[in-house]
mmCIF file of C-alpha atoms in Angstrom:
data_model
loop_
_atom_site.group_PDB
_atom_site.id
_atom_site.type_symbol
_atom_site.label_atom_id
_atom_site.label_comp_id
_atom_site.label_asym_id
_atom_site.label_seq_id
_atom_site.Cartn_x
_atom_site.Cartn_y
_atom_site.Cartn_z
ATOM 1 C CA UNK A 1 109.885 153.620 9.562
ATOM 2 C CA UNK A 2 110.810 155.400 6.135
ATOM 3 C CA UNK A 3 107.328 156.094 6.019
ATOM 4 C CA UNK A 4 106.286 156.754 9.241
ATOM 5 C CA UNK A 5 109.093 159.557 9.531
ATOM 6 C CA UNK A 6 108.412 161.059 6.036
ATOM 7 C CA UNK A 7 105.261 162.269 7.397
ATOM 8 C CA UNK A 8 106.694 163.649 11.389
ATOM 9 C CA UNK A 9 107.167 166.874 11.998
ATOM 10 C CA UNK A 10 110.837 167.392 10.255
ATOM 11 C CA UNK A 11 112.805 167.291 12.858
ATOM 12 C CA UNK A 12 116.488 165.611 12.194
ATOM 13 C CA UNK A 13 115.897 163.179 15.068
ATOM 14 C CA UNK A 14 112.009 161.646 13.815
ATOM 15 C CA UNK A 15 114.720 160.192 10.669
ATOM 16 C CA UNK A 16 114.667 156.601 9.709
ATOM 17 C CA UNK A 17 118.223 157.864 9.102
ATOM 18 C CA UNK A 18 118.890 159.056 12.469
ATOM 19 C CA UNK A 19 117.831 155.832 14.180
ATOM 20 C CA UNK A 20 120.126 153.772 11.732
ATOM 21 C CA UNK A 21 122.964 155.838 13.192
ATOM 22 C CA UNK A 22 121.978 155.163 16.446
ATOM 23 C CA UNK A 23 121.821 151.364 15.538
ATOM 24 C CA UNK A 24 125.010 151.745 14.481
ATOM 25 C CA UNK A 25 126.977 152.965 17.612
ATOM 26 C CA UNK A 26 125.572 149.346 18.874
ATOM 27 C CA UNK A 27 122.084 150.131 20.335
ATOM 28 C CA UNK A 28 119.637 147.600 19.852
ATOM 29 C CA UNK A 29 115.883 149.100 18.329
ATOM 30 C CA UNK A 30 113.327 147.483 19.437
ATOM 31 C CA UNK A 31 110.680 149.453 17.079
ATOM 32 C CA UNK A 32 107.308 149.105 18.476
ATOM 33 C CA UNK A 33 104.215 149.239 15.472
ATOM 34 C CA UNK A 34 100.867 149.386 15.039
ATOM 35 C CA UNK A 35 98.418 149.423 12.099
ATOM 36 C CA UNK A 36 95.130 149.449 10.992
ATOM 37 C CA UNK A 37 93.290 149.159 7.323
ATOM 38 C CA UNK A 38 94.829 152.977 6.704
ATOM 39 C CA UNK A 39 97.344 154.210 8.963
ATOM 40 C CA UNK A 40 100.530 153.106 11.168
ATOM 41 C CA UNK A 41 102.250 154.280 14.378
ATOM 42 C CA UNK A 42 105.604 153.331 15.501
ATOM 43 C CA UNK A 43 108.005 153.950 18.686
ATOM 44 C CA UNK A 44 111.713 153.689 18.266
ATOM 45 C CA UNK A 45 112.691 151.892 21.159
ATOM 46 C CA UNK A 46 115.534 150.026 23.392
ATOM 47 C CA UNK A 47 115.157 147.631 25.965
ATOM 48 C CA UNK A 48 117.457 146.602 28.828
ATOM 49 C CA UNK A 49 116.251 144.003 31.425
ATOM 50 C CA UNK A 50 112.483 144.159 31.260
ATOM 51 C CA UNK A 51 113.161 148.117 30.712
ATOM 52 C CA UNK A 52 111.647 149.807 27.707
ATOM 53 C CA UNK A 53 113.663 153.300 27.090
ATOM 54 C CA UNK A 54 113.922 155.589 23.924
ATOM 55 C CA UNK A 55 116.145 154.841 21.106
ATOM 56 C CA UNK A 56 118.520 157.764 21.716
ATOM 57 C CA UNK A 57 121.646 158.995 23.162
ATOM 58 C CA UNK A 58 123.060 162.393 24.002
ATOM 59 C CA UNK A 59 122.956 164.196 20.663
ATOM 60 C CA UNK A 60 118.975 163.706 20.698
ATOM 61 C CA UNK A 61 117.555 166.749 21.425
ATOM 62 C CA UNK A 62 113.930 165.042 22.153
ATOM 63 C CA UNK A 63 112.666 162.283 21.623
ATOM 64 C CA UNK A 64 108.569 161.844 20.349
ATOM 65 C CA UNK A 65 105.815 159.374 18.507
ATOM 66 C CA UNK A 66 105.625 158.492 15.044
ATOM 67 C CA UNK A 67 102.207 158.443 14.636
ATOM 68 C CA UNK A 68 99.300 160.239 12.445
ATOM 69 C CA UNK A 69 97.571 163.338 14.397
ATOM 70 C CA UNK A 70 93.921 162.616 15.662
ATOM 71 C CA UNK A 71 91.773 159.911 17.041
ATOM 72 C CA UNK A 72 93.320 157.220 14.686
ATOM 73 C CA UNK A 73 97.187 157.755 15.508
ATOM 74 C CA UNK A 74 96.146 157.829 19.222
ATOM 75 C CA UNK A 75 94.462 154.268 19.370
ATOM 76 C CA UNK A 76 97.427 152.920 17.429
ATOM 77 C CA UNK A 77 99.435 154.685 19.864
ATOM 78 C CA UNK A 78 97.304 152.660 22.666
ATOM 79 C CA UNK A 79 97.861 149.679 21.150
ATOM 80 C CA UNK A 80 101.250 150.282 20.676
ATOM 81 C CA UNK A 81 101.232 150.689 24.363
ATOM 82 C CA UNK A 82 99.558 147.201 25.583
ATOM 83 C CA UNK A 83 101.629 145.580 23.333
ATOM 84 C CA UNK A 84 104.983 146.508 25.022
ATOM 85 C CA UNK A 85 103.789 144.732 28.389
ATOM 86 C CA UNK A 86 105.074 141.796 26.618
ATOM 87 C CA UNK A 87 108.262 142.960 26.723
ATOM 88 C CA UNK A 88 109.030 144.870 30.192
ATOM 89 C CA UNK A 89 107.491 146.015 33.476
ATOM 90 C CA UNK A 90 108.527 149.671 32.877
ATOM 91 C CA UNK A 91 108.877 152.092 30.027
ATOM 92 C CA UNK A 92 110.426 154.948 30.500
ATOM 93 C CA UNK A 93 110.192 158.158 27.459
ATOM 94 C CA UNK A 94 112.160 160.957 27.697
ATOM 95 C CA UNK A 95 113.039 164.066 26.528
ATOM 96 C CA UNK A 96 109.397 164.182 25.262
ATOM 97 C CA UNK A 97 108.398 167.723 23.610
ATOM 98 C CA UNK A 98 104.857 169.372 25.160
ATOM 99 C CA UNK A 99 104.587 172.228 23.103
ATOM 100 C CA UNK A 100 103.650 169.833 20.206
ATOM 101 C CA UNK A 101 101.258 167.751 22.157
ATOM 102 C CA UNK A 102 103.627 164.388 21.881
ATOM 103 C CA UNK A 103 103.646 164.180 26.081
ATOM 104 C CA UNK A 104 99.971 164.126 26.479
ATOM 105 C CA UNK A 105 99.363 162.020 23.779
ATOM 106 C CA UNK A 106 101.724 159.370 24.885
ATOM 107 C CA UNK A 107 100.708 159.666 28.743
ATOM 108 C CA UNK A 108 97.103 159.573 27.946
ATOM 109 C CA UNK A 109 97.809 156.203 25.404
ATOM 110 C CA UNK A 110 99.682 154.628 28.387
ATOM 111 C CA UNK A 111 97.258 155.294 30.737
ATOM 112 C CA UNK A 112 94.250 154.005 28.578
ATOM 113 C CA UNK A 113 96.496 150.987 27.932
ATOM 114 C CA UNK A 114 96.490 150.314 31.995
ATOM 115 C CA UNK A 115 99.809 151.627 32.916
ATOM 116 C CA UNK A 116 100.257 153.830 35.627
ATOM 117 C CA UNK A 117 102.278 156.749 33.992
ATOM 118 C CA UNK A 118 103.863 159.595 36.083
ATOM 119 C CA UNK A 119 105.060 162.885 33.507
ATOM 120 C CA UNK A 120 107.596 165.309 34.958
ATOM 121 C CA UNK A 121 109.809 167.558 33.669
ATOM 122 C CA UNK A 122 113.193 166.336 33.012
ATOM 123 C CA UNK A 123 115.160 169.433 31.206
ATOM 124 C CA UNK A 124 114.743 172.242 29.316
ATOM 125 C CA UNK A 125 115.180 173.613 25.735
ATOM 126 C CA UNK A 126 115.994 177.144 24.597
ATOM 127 C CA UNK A 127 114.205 178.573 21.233
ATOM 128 C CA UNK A 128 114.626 181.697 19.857
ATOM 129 C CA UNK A 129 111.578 182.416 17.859
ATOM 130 C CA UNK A 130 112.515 184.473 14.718
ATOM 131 C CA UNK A 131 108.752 186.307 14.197
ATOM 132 C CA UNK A 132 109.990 187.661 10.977
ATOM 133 C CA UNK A 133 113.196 190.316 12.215
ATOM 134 C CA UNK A 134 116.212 190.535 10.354
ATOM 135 C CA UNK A 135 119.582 189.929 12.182
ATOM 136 C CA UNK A 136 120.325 193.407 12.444
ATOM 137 C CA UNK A 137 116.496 193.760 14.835
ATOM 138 C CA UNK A 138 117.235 190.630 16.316
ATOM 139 C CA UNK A 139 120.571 192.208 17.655
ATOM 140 C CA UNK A 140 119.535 195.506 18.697
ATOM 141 C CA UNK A 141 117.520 193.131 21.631
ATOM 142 C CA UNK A 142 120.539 191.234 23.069
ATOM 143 C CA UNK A 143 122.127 192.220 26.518
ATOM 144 C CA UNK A 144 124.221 195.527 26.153
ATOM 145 C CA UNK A 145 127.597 193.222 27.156
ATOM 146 C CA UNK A 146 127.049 190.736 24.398
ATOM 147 C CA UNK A 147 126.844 193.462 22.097
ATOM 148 C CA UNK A 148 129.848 194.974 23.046
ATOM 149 C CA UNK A 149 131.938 192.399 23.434
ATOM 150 C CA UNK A 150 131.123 191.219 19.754
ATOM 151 C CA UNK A 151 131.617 195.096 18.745
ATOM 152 C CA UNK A 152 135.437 194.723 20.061
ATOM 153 C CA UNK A 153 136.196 191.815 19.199
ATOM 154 C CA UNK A 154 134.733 190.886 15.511
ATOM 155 C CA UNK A 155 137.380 192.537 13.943
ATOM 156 C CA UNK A 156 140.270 190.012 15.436
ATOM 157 C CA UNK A 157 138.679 187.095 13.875
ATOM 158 C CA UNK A 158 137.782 185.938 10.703
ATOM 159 C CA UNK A 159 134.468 183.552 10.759
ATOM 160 C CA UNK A 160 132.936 181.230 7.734
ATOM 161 C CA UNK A 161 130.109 179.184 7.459
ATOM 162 C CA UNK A 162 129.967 176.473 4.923
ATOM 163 C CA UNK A 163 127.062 174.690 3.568
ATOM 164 C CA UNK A 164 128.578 171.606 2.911
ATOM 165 C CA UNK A 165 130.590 169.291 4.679
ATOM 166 C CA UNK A 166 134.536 169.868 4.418
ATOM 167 C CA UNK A 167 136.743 166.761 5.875
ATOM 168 C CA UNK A 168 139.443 169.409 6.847
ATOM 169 C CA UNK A 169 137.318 171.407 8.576
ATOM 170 C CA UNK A 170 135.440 168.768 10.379
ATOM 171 C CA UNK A 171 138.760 167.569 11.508
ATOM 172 C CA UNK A 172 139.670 171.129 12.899
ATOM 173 C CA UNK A 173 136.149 170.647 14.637
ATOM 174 C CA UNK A 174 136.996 167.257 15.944
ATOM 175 C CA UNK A 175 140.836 168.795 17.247
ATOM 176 C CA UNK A 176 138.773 172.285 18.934
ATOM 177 C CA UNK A 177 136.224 169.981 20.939
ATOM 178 C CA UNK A 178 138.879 167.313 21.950
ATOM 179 C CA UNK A 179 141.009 170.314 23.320
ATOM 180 C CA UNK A 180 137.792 172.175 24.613
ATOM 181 C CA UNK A 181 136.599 172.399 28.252
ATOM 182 C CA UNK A 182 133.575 169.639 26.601
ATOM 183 C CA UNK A 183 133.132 166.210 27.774
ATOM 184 C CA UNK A 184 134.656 163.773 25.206
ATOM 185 C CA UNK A 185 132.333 162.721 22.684
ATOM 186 C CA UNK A 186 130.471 159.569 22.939
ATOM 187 C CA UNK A 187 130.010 158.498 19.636
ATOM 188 C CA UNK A 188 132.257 160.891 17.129
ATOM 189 C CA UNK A 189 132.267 158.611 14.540
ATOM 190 C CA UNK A 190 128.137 159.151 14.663
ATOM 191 C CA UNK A 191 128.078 162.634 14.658
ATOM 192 C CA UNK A 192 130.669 162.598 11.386
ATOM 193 C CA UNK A 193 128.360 160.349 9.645
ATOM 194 C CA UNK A 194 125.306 162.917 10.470
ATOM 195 C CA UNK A 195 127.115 165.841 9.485
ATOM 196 C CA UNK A 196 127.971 164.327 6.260
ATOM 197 C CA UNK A 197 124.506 162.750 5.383
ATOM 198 C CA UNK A 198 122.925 166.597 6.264
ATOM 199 C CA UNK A 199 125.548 168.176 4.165
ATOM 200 C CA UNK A 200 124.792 165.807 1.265
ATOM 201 C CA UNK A 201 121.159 167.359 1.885
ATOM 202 C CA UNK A 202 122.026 170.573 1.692
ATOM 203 C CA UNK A 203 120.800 170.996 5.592
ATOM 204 C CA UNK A 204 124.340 171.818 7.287
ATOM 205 C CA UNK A 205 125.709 174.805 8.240
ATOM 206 C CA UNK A 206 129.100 174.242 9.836
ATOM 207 C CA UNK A 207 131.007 177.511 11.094
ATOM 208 C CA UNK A 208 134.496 178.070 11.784
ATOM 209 C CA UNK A 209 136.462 181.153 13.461
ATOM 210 C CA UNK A 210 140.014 181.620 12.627
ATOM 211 C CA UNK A 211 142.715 183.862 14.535
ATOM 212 C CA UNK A 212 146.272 184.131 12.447
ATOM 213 C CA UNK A 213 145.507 181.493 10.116
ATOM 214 C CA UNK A 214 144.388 178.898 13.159
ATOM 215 C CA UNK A 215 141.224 177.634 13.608
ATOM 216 C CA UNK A 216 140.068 178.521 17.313
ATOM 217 C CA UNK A 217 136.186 177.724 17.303
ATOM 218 C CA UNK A 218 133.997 175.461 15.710
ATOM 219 C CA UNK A 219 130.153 174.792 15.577
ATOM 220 C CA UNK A 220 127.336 171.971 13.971
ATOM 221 C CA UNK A 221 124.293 173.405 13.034
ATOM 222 C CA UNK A 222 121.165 171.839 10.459
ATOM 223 C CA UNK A 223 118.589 174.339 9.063
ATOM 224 C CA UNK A 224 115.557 172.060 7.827
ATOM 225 C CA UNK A 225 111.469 173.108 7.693
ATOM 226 C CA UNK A 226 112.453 176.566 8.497
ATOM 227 C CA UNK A 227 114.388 175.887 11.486
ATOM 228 C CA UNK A 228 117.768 176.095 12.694
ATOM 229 C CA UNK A 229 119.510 173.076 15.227
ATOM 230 C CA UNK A 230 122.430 174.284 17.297
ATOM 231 C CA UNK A 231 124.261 170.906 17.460
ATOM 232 C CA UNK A 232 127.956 171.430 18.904
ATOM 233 C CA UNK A 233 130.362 174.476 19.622
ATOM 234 C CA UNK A 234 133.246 174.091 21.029
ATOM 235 C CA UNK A 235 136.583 176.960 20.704
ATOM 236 C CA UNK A 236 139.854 176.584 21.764
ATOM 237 C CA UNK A 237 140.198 177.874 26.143
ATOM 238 C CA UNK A 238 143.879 179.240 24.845
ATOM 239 C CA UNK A 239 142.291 182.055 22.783
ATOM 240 C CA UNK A 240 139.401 182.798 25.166
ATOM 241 C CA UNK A 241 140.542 186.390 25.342
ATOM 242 C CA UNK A 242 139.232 186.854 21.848
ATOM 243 C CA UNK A 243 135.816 185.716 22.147
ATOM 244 C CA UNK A 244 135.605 183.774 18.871
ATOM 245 C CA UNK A 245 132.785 181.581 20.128
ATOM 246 C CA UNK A 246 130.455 184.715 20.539
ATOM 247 C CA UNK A 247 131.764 186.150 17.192
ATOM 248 C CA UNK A 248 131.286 182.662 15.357
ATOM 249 C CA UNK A 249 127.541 182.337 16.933
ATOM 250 C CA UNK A 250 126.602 186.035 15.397
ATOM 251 C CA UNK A 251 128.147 184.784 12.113
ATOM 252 C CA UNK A 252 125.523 181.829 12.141
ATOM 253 C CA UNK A 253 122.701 183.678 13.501
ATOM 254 C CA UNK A 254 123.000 186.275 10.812
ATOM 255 C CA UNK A 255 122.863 183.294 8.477
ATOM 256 C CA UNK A 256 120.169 181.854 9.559
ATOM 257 C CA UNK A 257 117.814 183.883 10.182
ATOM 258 C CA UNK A 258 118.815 186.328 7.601
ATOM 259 C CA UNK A 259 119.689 184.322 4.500
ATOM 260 C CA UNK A 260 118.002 180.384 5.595
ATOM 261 C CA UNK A 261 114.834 182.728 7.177
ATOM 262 C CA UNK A 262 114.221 180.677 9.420
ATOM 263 C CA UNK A 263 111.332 180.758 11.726
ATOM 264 C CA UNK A 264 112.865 179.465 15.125
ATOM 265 C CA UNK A 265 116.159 178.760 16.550
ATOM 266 C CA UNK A 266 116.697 175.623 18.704
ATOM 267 C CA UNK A 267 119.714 175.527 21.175
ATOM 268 C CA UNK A 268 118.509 171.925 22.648
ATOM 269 C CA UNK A 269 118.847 170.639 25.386
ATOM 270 C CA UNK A 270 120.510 172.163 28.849
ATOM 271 C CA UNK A 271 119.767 175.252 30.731
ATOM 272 C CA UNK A 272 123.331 176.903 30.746
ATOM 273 C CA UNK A 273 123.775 180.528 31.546
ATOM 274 C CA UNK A 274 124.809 181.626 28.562
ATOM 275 C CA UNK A 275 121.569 180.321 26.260
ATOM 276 C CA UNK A 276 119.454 183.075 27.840
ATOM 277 C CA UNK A 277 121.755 185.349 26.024
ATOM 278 C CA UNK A 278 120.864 184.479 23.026
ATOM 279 C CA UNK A 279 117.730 182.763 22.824
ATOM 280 C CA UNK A 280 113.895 184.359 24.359
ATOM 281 C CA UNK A 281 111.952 181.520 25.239
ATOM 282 C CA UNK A 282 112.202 178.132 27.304
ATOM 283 C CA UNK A 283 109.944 175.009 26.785
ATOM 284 C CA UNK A 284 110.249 171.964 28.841
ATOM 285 C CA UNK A 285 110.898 168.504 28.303
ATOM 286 C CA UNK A 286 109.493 165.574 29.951
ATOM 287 C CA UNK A 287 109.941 161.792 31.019
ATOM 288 C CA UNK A 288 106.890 159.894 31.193
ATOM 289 C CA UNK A 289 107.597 157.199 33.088
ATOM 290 C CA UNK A 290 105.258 154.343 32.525
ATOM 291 C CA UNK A 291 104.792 151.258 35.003
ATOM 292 C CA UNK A 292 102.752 147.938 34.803
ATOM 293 C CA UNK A 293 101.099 146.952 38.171
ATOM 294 C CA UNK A 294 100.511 143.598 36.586
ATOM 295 C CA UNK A 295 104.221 142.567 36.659
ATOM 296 C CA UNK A 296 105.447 142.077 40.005
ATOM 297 C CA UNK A 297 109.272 143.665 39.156
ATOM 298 C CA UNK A 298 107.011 147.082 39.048
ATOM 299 C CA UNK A 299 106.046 146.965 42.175
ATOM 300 C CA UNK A 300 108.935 148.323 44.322
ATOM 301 C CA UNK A 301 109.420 151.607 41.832
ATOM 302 C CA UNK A 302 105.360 151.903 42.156
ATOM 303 C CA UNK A 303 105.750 151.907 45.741
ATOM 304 C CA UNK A 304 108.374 154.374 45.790
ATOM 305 C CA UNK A 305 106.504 156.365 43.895
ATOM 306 C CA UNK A 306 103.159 156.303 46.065
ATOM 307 C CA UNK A 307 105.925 157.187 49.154
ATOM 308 C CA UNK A 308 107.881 160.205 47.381
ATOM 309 C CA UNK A 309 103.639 161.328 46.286
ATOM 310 C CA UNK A 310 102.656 160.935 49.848
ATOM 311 C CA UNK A 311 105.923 162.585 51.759
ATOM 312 C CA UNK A 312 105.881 165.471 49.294
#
């Protein structure tokens, strides 16, 4: 896996690292492999009841192969794919990236391994491609209100990024979400231990706001391969009035783009309001959901399936 993920496409969440985290909030992996005389594909994988699923949870923003590009990662890939028959009737992969080819490739190894594979879109990811502007161009091309409201109110609140990790301020983060309008966390102890390991690396950028000596808004972002992950954000619903989080966001922006230079900006997963604000193009994610019509427990989802096809 240390190898395998050395060589994927950078992303935080193709990590050996990142799937030992998961492992440790009490997932079982079930890491699928295949190799031949030169090469080696894996998938990090769960199972539950004869139900193959990606070894993930909410902080994943996709989910894809680890496998060589070309001809000789995609017949690993296949028989990484007959090989999992052995151990469930359905596998299910999702949030799987298109714009990097991962959901074809994976549909079209299922398929060729006999499983009948259905790919739709399951949500959808906001990037803000960089194409070389500086913050100050970027900005000139955000909606007139955003612009104003972070002309009035910059001046009431005093931001910082840091490029290391700070247990103080992590624990102001922790207090901001906790108090935030934000579903509780589902694994906090998980996210501390990532946002450690990526400061270690040099890769975080964690942002604060502060408002009379109180911290009032919080975010988690990684720069890595010249791109920026939007992680968490959270501020404090008491101070809403002074628009910290929109303040703080600008602060890490300009950051990014202007002293990382990075090349995109990914805001994960979701389609909130708000992320068209910032952000200027949308990509899709997808499940492919893959079943075996040699195993009798696939044959009442299969023939759902045929009846939602044929009603539709």
């Amino acid at each position: 896996m240390q190898a395998l993920s050395a060589n994927a496409a950078g992303a935080p969440f193709d990590r050996a690292e990142w799937y030992a985290l998961l492992a440790e909030t009490g997932l079982t992996p079930l890491i699928a492999i295949a190799r031949d005389a030169d090469h080696a594909a894996a998938l990090a994988l769960t199972e539950d009841g004869g139900h193959v699923s990606p070894l993930r949870n909410w902080y994943s923003f996709t989910w894809r192969q680890l496998a060589p590009e070309g001809p000789a990662g995609d017949r690993l890939l296949e028989a990484i794919a007959r090989q999992l028959k052995t151990r469930g009737h359905r596998v299910t992969l999702e949030p799987v990236p298109g714009e990097d080819g991962s959901a074809q490739r994976l549909a079209q190894a299922f398929r060729a391994a006999g499983w009948r594979v259905l790919v739709e879109p399951c949500d959808t990811n906001h990037v803000l491609p960089v194409r070389g502007r500086s913050f100050a161009e970027y900005w000139e091309d955000r909606p007139g209100q955003l612009r104003t409201t972070l002309r009035r109110k910059a001046k009431k609140v005093e931001t910082q990024v840091l490029t290391r990790f700070d247990p103080q301020v992590w624990a102001e983060y922790e207090a901001i979400y906790a108090a935030s309008w934000k579903p509780a966390e589902d694994q906090p102890a998980m996210l501390r231990a990532f946002a450690r390991r990526e400061g270690e690396a040099g890769r975080l950028r964690l942002g604060v706001a502060r408002a009379d000596g109180a911290t009032i808004a919080a975010q988690c972002w990684t720069v890595e391969n010249a791109i920026a992950y939007i992680h968490k954000l959270a501020h404090l619903e008491s101070h809403t009035a002074l628009s910290a989080g929109t303040t703080l966001s600008a602060a890490l922006f300009q950051h990014v783009i202007d002293i990382d230079k990075v090349d995109l900006i990914d805001f994960g997963t979701g389609d909130q309001s708000y992320k068209a604000d910032w952000m200027e193009d949308v990509r899709p994610r997808f499940c492919i959901d893959c079943l075996d019509p040699a195993q009798p427990r696939a044959w009442p989802p299969l023939a759902k399936r045929v009846l939602l096809s044929s009603s539709a």
